[in-house]
Short mmCIF file of C-alpha atoms and ligand atoms in Angstrom, two decimals:
data_model
loop_
_atom_site.label_atom_id
_atom_site.label_comp_id
_atom_site.label_asym_id
_atom_site.label_seq_id
_atom_site.Cartn_x
_atom_site.Cartn_y
_atom_site.Cartn_z
CA MET A 1184 -11.42 -19.47 -2.84
CA SER A 1185 -8.23 -19.78 -0.92
CA SER A 1186 -5.10 -21.27 -2.47
CA SER A 1187 -4.12 -24.70 -1.17
CA PRO A 1188 -0.85 -25.76 0.50
CA SER A 1189 0.19 -27.53 -2.70
CA GLU A 1190 -0.33 -24.34 -4.72
CA ILE A 1191 1.80 -22.48 -2.18
CA LYS A 1192 4.56 -25.06 -2.68
CA ILE A 1193 4.40 -24.60 -6.43
CA ALA A 1194 4.49 -20.82 -6.00
CA ALA A 1195 7.61 -21.05 -3.80
CA GLN A 1196 9.27 -23.25 -6.41
CA LEU A 1197 8.44 -20.78 -9.19
CA LEU A 1198 9.94 -17.96 -7.10
CA LYS A 1199 13.12 -19.98 -6.59
CA GLU A 1200 13.32 -20.40 -10.37
CA GLY A 1201 13.16 -16.63 -10.81
CA GLU A 1202 9.49 -16.44 -11.82
CA LEU A 1203 6.95 -13.91 -10.58
CA VAL A 1204 4.01 -14.92 -8.40
CA ALA A 1205 1.19 -12.71 -7.12
CA LEU A 1206 0.20 -13.22 -3.51
CA PRO A 1207 -2.39 -11.89 -1.09
CA THR A 1208 -1.26 -9.78 1.84
CA GLU A 1209 -3.49 -8.16 4.46
CA THR A 1210 -3.00 -4.74 2.77
CA VAL A 1211 -3.17 -5.32 -0.99
CA TYR A 1212 -2.05 -8.09 -3.35
CA GLY A 1213 1.69 -8.11 -4.05
CA LEU A 1214 3.66 -9.09 -7.13
CA GLY A 1215 6.36 -11.29 -5.66
CA ALA A 1216 9.90 -11.87 -6.91
CA ASP A 1217 13.03 -13.32 -5.31
CA ALA A 1218 14.70 -10.25 -3.78
CA THR A 1219 18.11 -11.92 -4.14
CA ASN A 1220 17.73 -12.52 -7.88
CA ALA A 1221 18.49 -9.50 -10.11
CA GLU A 1222 16.99 -11.18 -13.19
CA ALA A 1223 13.72 -11.83 -11.37
CA LEU A 1224 13.65 -8.21 -10.22
CA HIS A 1225 14.16 -6.97 -13.77
CA LYS A 1226 11.25 -9.13 -14.83
CA LEU A 1227 9.18 -7.59 -12.04
CA TYR A 1228 9.96 -4.02 -13.11
CA ARG A 1229 9.19 -4.87 -16.72
CA LEU A 1230 5.83 -6.46 -15.93
CA LYS A 1231 4.77 -3.57 -13.68
CA GLY A 1232 6.05 -0.96 -16.10
CA ARG A 1233 7.79 0.68 -13.19
CA PRO A 1234 10.94 2.85 -13.48
CA GLN A 1235 14.04 0.99 -12.28
CA SER A 1236 15.07 3.69 -9.79
CA HIS A 1237 12.10 2.95 -7.52
CA PRO A 1238 12.87 0.68 -4.58
CA VAL A 1239 10.77 -2.32 -3.59
CA ILE A 1240 9.77 -3.60 -0.15
CA VAL A 1241 11.34 -6.86 1.02
CA HIS A 1242 8.86 -9.15 2.76
CA LEU A 1243 10.06 -11.49 5.51
CA HIS A 1244 8.43 -14.07 7.78
CA SER A 1245 10.81 -13.92 10.72
CA LEU A 1246 12.91 -11.35 12.58
CA GLU A 1247 15.89 -13.66 12.19
CA GLN A 1248 15.95 -12.85 8.48
CA VAL A 1249 16.46 -9.13 9.14
CA ILE A 1250 20.19 -9.58 9.63
CA ASP A 1251 20.56 -10.47 5.94
CA TRP A 1252 18.98 -7.20 4.89
CA ALA A 1253 19.70 -4.45 7.40
CA ILE A 1254 22.37 -2.98 9.66
CA GLU A 1255 22.53 -0.37 12.43
CA LEU A 1256 18.97 -1.04 13.49
CA PRO A 1257 17.67 1.54 15.97
CA ASP A 1258 15.71 0.52 19.08
CA SER A 1259 12.60 1.93 17.47
CA PHE A 1260 12.82 -0.81 14.83
CA PHE A 1261 12.50 -3.55 17.45
CA ILE A 1262 9.80 -1.73 19.38
CA LEU A 1263 7.70 -1.26 16.26
CA ALA A 1264 8.37 -4.80 14.99
CA GLU A 1265 7.25 -6.21 18.32
CA LYS A 1266 4.11 -4.15 18.32
CA PHE A 1267 3.05 -4.16 14.66
CA TRP A 1268 4.63 -7.16 12.92
CA PRO A 1269 3.31 -9.22 11.37
CA GLY A 1270 1.13 -6.43 10.00
CA PRO A 1271 0.67 -3.44 7.69
CA LEU A 1272 3.87 -1.57 8.59
CA THR A 1273 6.97 -1.14 6.41
CA MET A 1274 10.15 0.12 8.04
CA ILE A 1275 12.93 1.82 6.09
CA VAL A 1276 16.32 1.01 7.58
CA LYS A 1277 20.00 1.01 6.58
CA ARG A 1278 20.59 -1.75 4.08
CA ALA A 1279 23.12 -4.52 4.62
CA SER A 1280 25.95 -4.83 2.12
CA GLY A 1281 25.04 -7.09 -0.74
CA VAL A 1282 21.42 -6.04 -0.94
CA LEU A 1283 20.79 -5.63 -4.66
CA GLU A 1284 20.51 -2.21 -6.23
CA GLU A 1285 17.35 -3.48 -7.91
CA VAL A 1286 15.83 -3.72 -4.42
CA THR A 1287 17.04 -0.41 -3.00
CA GLY A 1288 16.80 1.73 -6.12
CA GLY A 1289 20.47 2.52 -5.53
CA GLN A 1290 19.87 4.00 -2.07
CA ASP A 1291 21.62 3.00 1.15
CA THR A 1292 18.32 1.95 2.75
CA VAL A 1293 15.89 -0.93 2.40
CA GLY A 1294 12.18 -1.26 3.18
CA LEU A 1295 11.21 -4.31 5.27
CA ARG A 1296 7.79 -5.68 6.08
CA MET A 1297 6.42 -8.81 7.71
CA PRO A 1298 2.91 -9.35 6.36
CA SER A 1299 0.25 -11.12 8.42
CA HIS A 1300 -1.88 -12.77 5.75
CA PRO A 1301 -1.67 -16.55 6.39
CA ILE A 1302 -0.99 -17.30 2.71
CA ALA A 1303 1.77 -14.68 2.55
CA ILE A 1304 3.38 -16.11 5.68
CA ALA A 1305 3.07 -19.70 4.42
CA LEU A 1306 4.62 -18.72 1.09
CA LEU A 1307 7.46 -16.79 2.74
CA LYS A 1308 8.24 -19.76 5.00
CA GLU A 1309 8.22 -22.19 2.11
CA PHE A 1310 10.34 -19.86 -0.03
CA GLY A 1311 12.78 -19.05 2.76
CA ARG A 1312 14.33 -15.93 1.18
CA GLY A 1313 13.31 -12.28 1.17
CA LEU A 1314 10.49 -11.55 -1.24
CA ALA A 1315 10.28 -8.30 -3.17
CA ALA A 1316 6.60 -7.49 -3.51
CA PRO A 1317 5.29 -4.21 -4.83
CA SER A 1318 1.54 -3.92 -5.21
CA ALA A 1319 0.37 -6.17 -8.05
CA ASN A 1320 -0.76 -3.47 -10.44
CA LYS A 1321 0.65 -1.73 -13.48
CA PHE A 1322 2.63 1.37 -12.48
CA GLY A 1323 0.37 4.25 -11.43
CA ARG A 1324 -2.82 2.20 -11.24
CA ILE A 1325 -5.00 1.20 -8.29
CA SER A 1326 -3.59 -1.60 -6.14
CA PRO A 1327 -5.56 -4.85 -6.35
CA THR A 1328 -7.35 -6.16 -3.27
CA THR A 1329 -8.67 -9.37 -4.83
CA ALA A 1330 -7.11 -12.09 -6.98
CA TYR A 1331 -9.60 -11.14 -9.69
CA ALA A 1332 -8.25 -7.57 -9.77
CA VAL A 1333 -4.69 -8.92 -10.15
CA LYS A 1334 -5.79 -10.97 -13.15
CA GLU A 1335 -7.49 -7.88 -14.53
CA GLU A 1336 -4.11 -6.09 -14.36
CA PHE A 1337 -1.85 -8.75 -15.85
CA GLY A 1338 -3.98 -11.43 -17.51
CA SER A 1339 -1.87 -14.16 -19.07
CA GLU A 1340 1.37 -12.19 -18.51
CA LEU A 1341 1.48 -13.65 -15.02
CA LYS A 1342 1.88 -17.40 -14.41
CA MET A 1343 0.43 -17.67 -10.95
CA VAL A 1344 -1.85 -15.69 -8.66
CA LEU A 1345 -2.39 -17.11 -5.18
CA ASP A 1346 -5.91 -16.39 -3.98
CA GLY A 1347 -6.44 -15.32 -0.40
CA GLY A 1348 -9.80 -13.62 -0.73
CA ALA A 1349 -10.36 -9.89 -0.29
CA CYS A 1350 -7.64 -8.01 1.61
CA ASP A 1351 -8.51 -7.05 5.14
CA VAL A 1352 -6.79 -3.65 5.38
CA GLY A 1353 -7.40 -2.58 1.80
CA ILE A 1354 -4.76 0.13 1.32
CA GLU A 1355 -0.97 -0.23 1.28
CA SER A 1356 1.14 -0.44 4.43
CA THR A 1357 2.19 2.58 6.45
CA ILE A 1358 5.84 3.32 5.62
CA VAL A 1359 8.02 4.75 8.36
CA ASP A 1360 11.61 5.82 7.80
CA LEU A 1361 13.93 4.88 10.68
CA SER A 1362 17.15 5.15 8.71
CA ASP A 1363 18.37 8.48 10.04
CA PRO A 1364 19.48 8.16 13.66
CA LEU A 1365 19.31 11.93 14.15
CA PHE A 1366 15.64 12.17 13.27
CA LYS A 1367 12.48 10.81 14.76
CA PRO A 1368 10.70 8.22 12.67
CA ARG A 1369 9.25 9.91 9.60
CA ILE A 1370 6.10 8.71 7.89
CA LEU A 1371 6.74 8.43 4.16
CA ARG A 1372 3.36 6.91 3.31
CA PRO A 1373 0.38 7.06 5.68
CA GLY A 1374 -1.68 3.90 6.06
CA MET A 1375 -3.99 2.25 8.55
CA ILE A 1376 -1.33 2.03 11.25
CA LEU A 1377 -1.83 5.60 12.29
CA PRO A 1378 0.79 8.26 13.10
CA ASP A 1379 -0.25 8.27 16.76
CA ASP A 1380 0.02 4.46 17.02
CA LEU A 1381 3.63 4.74 15.89
CA PHE A 1382 4.66 7.69 17.97
CA ILE A 1383 2.99 6.44 21.12
CA ALA A 1384 4.79 3.11 20.70
CA VAL A 1385 8.17 4.68 20.10
CA GLN A 1386 7.91 7.34 22.81
CA LYS A 1387 7.15 4.67 25.38
CA ARG A 1388 10.74 3.64 25.05
CA PRO A 1389 12.13 3.89 28.61
CA GLU A 1390 15.54 5.24 27.56
CA ASP A 1391 13.86 7.99 25.65
CA LYS A 1392 12.40 9.76 28.70
CA LYS A 1393 13.72 13.13 27.65
CA ASP A 1394 11.43 13.03 24.63
CA ALA A 1395 8.42 11.57 26.37
CA GLY A 1396 6.96 14.93 27.33
CA LYS A 1397 7.22 16.42 23.88
CA LYS A 1398 3.97 16.36 22.02
CA GLU A 1399 5.00 15.57 18.51
CA SER A 1400 2.73 14.75 15.67
CA ALA A 1401 3.81 12.94 12.57
CA THR A 1402 5.68 15.04 10.08
CA GLU A 1403 4.41 13.55 6.91
CA SER A 1404 7.20 14.25 4.59
CA VAL A 1405 7.64 12.78 1.21
CA SER A 1406 10.62 11.17 -0.39
CA PRO A 1407 10.98 11.53 -4.13
CA ARG A 1408 11.90 7.85 -4.24
CA VAL A 1409 8.44 6.83 -3.08
CA PRO A 1410 6.43 6.42 -6.29
CA GLY A 1411 3.31 6.85 -4.20
CA ALA A 1412 4.73 10.35 -3.78
CA LEU A 1413 4.20 11.15 -7.43
CA PRO A 1414 1.14 13.37 -7.49
CA SER A 1415 -0.93 11.08 -9.70
CA HIS A 1416 -0.86 7.50 -8.49
CA TYR A 1417 -3.29 4.85 -7.33
CA ALA A 1418 -5.47 6.28 -10.08
CA PRO A 1419 -8.52 4.93 -11.90
CA ALA A 1420 -8.53 5.41 -15.69
CA THR A 1421 -11.68 7.49 -15.29
CA ARG A 1422 -11.13 11.09 -14.20
CA THR A 1423 -11.78 11.25 -10.45
CA ASP A 1424 -12.72 14.35 -8.42
CA LEU A 1425 -12.69 14.66 -4.64
CA VAL A 1426 -15.47 16.94 -3.41
CA PRO A 1427 -16.08 18.26 0.14
CA SER A 1428 -19.33 17.06 1.72
CA HIS A 1429 -20.97 20.47 1.79
CA LEU A 1430 -20.43 20.91 -1.97
CA LEU A 1431 -21.37 17.39 -3.04
CA GLN A 1432 -25.02 17.93 -3.91
CA LYS A 1433 -24.34 21.25 -5.67
CA THR A 1434 -21.43 19.85 -7.66
CA ILE A 1435 -23.46 16.91 -8.93
CA GLU A 1436 -26.42 19.11 -9.78
CA GLN A 1437 -24.16 21.24 -11.95
CA TYR A 1438 -23.75 18.41 -14.43
CA ALA A 1439 -26.33 18.26 -17.16
CA ASP A 1440 -25.43 14.69 -18.07
CA ARG A 1441 -25.74 13.17 -14.61
CA LYS A 1442 -26.22 9.70 -16.05
CA SER A 1443 -22.54 9.70 -16.95
CA LEU A 1444 -21.40 10.27 -13.35
CA ALA A 1445 -20.32 7.67 -10.82
CA VAL A 1446 -20.30 8.64 -7.14
CA ILE A 1447 -18.94 7.41 -3.82
CA SER A 1448 -20.71 9.22 -0.99
CA PHE A 1449 -21.15 8.71 2.74
CA SER A 1450 -24.92 8.79 2.63
CA PRO A 1451 -27.59 7.95 0.05
CA LEU A 1452 -28.23 10.66 -2.53
CA SER A 1453 -31.43 11.37 -4.31
CA ILE A 1454 -30.61 13.65 -7.19
CA GLU A 1455 -32.65 13.56 -10.35
CA GLY A 1456 -30.91 12.02 -13.32
CA LEU A 1457 -28.29 10.12 -11.33
CA ASN A 1458 -28.04 6.47 -12.27
CA ALA A 1459 -28.55 4.50 -9.03
CA SER A 1460 -26.28 1.69 -10.21
CA ASN A 1461 -23.41 4.21 -10.50
CA LEU A 1462 -23.66 5.15 -6.82
CA ILE A 1463 -21.81 3.60 -3.91
CA VAL A 1464 -22.63 4.55 -0.35
CA ALA A 1465 -19.35 4.03 1.49
CA GLU A 1466 -18.74 2.94 5.06
CA GLN A 1467 -18.58 5.69 7.69
CA GLU A 1468 -15.86 4.00 9.70
CA PRO A 1469 -12.30 4.46 8.37
CA PHE A 1470 -11.11 0.82 8.61
CA ALA A 1471 -14.24 -0.43 6.85
CA TYR A 1472 -13.91 2.37 4.27
CA ALA A 1473 -10.27 1.47 3.55
CA ARG A 1474 -11.16 -2.21 3.17
CA SER A 1475 -13.55 -1.48 0.30
CA LEU A 1476 -11.95 1.65 -1.20
CA TYR A 1477 -9.99 0.11 -4.08
CA ALA A 1478 -12.71 -2.42 -4.91
CA ASN A 1479 -15.18 0.48 -5.06
CA LEU A 1480 -12.91 2.57 -7.29
CA ARG A 1481 -12.28 -0.39 -9.57
CA ALA A 1482 -15.99 -1.19 -9.77
CA LEU A 1483 -16.80 2.39 -10.78
CA ASP A 1484 -13.86 2.55 -13.18
CA ARG A 1485 -15.20 -0.54 -14.99
CA LEU A 1486 -18.43 1.36 -15.70
CA LYS A 1487 -16.42 3.72 -17.94
CA GLN A 1488 -18.41 6.81 -16.99
CA SER A 1489 -17.08 10.28 -17.75
CA LEU A 1490 -16.30 11.19 -14.13
CA ILE A 1491 -16.07 9.60 -10.68
CA ILE A 1492 -16.99 11.95 -7.84
CA VAL A 1493 -15.83 10.96 -4.36
CA GLU A 1494 -17.11 12.69 -1.23
CA GLU A 1495 -14.12 13.86 0.78
CA PRO A 1496 -13.53 12.00 4.06
CA PRO A 1497 -12.95 13.85 7.36
CA GLN A 1498 -9.59 15.54 7.93
CA THR A 1499 -8.76 13.52 11.03
CA SER A 1500 -5.71 11.30 11.44
CA GLU A 1501 -7.63 7.98 11.15
CA TRP A 1502 -8.45 9.03 7.61
CA SER A 1503 -4.92 10.19 6.67
CA GLY A 1504 -3.99 7.08 4.64
CA ILE A 1505 -7.35 7.05 2.86
CA ARG A 1506 -7.20 10.78 2.09
CA ASP A 1507 -3.67 10.37 0.75
CA ARG A 1508 -4.81 7.69 -1.73
CA LEU A 1509 -7.90 9.65 -2.76
CA LEU A 1510 -5.85 12.81 -3.33
CA ARG A 1511 -3.51 10.88 -5.61
CA ALA A 1512 -6.37 9.11 -7.38
CA SER A 1513 -7.92 12.49 -8.10
CA SER A 1514 -4.88 14.50 -9.15
CA LYS A 1515 -4.27 14.90 -12.84
O1 LIG B 2141 1.24 -2.86 1.71
C1 LIG B 2141 2.25 -2.79 1.01
O2 LIG B 2141 3.24 -2.15 1.35
C2 LIG B 2141 2.20 -3.54 -0.34
C3 LIG B 2141 2.11 -5.03 -0.04
C4 LIG B 2141 2.16 -5.88 -1.28
O3 LIG B 2141 3.10 -5.40 0.88
N1 LIG B 2141 3.36 -3.23 -1.11
C5 LIG B 2141 3.52 -2.01 -1.70
O4 LIG B 2141 4.67 -1.93 -2.47
O5 LIG B 2141 2.72 -1.11 -1.59
P1 LIG B 2141 4.88 -0.78 -3.55
O6 LIG B 2141 6.18 -1.10 -4.21
O7 LIG B 2141 3.69 -0.67 -4.41
O8 LIG B 2141 5.05 0.48 -2.69
C6 LIG B 2141 6.17 0.52 -1.83
C7 LIG B 2141 6.64 1.91 -1.62
C8 LIG B 2141 7.13 2.53 -2.90
O9 LIG B 2141 6.56 3.80 -2.99
C9 LIG B 2141 8.64 2.58 -2.71
O10 LIG B 2141 9.23 3.66 -3.37
C10 LIG B 2141 8.75 2.69 -1.22
O11 LIG B 2141 7.75 1.86 -0.75
N2 LIG B 2141 10.06 2.21 -0.77
C11 LIG B 2141 10.54 0.95 -0.81
N3 LIG B 2141 11.80 0.90 -0.35
C12 LIG B 2141 12.12 2.17 0.01
C13 LIG B 2141 13.29 2.80 0.54
N4 LIG B 2141 14.39 2.10 0.80
N5 LIG B 2141 13.24 4.12 0.78
C14 LIG B 2141 12.11 4.85 0.51
N6 LIG B 2141 11.00 4.32 0.01
C15 LIG B 2141 10.99 3.00 -0.25
MG1 LIG B 2142 2.18 0.35 -5.43
#
């Protein structure tokens, strides 16, 4: 059930009053707060249970708003904005003066994203300011991809959750760091906008001919300020193991108490003792897999089994965002 225009108006008003509102985006649901209101941001950190030093992404509906948030924008920013915004891409750029420390985590950069979900865009237009919106989950937990999952996270602690149905992308945006003019864009968090999509777009820049011949793949480096970079993140409460395809059958057969296992595999399994209702056969195609990943993990987590076993996806670049989330979900 999609939220109505009048609910969006109410949500924008609540945001202006410094309240928190959850909203759908095409990636995952966000927990929105006025990014110009320090009090609202403190409330956001408290509700999420997130350490204050972690920066939040500012969501915008128009390129004209960027001037309030960022300076010294490189050409690559405009190229990528033109190609991928609105959409599941966050760009880290030099922050403008006056951007709150609560937004930047005390760094000299800011993360900007223009989401494409129609309810997110409508809310951002109605609200008019930049909206801080981390994923709408308690710190360390799986991001929600439905309004129901947001309510599961926060219950009555949260006044309003706009409902925009299930998220289309299903995992968080790709984050690319453009803040260092000496370096090529660096991927801080892989997502469903793939490394090659980004580098092909940026290398097409005409004034960058000298680099056009260089074959460069994404250097996926990790900033300590990206909480997603903590080894255990996006994690179900149930212990989760990632198992290569060729070991899947053997690994499951090792368990005496197979009834207490939950499994996500790429093809149907018939192993004696496995409880069929604890099995999910996942999509073979990466975009479809990403779309249902968190809903699948949440569904299996609710079963409160002793272990979730996930068959490892291929090691190709289309799967890089998905593999990243599964590795974090499965690390202890
Ligand atoms: O798809 C998404 O990006 C979702 C939706 C709601 O837009 N949002 C999201 O926000 O995933 P969050 O806060 O859960 O994750 C944002 C990540 C964090 O790991 C944060 O540390 C990083 O972005 N980040 C934000 N600003 C940054 C900055 N200036 N430098 C480095 N990392 C930054
Ligand atoms: Mg998050």
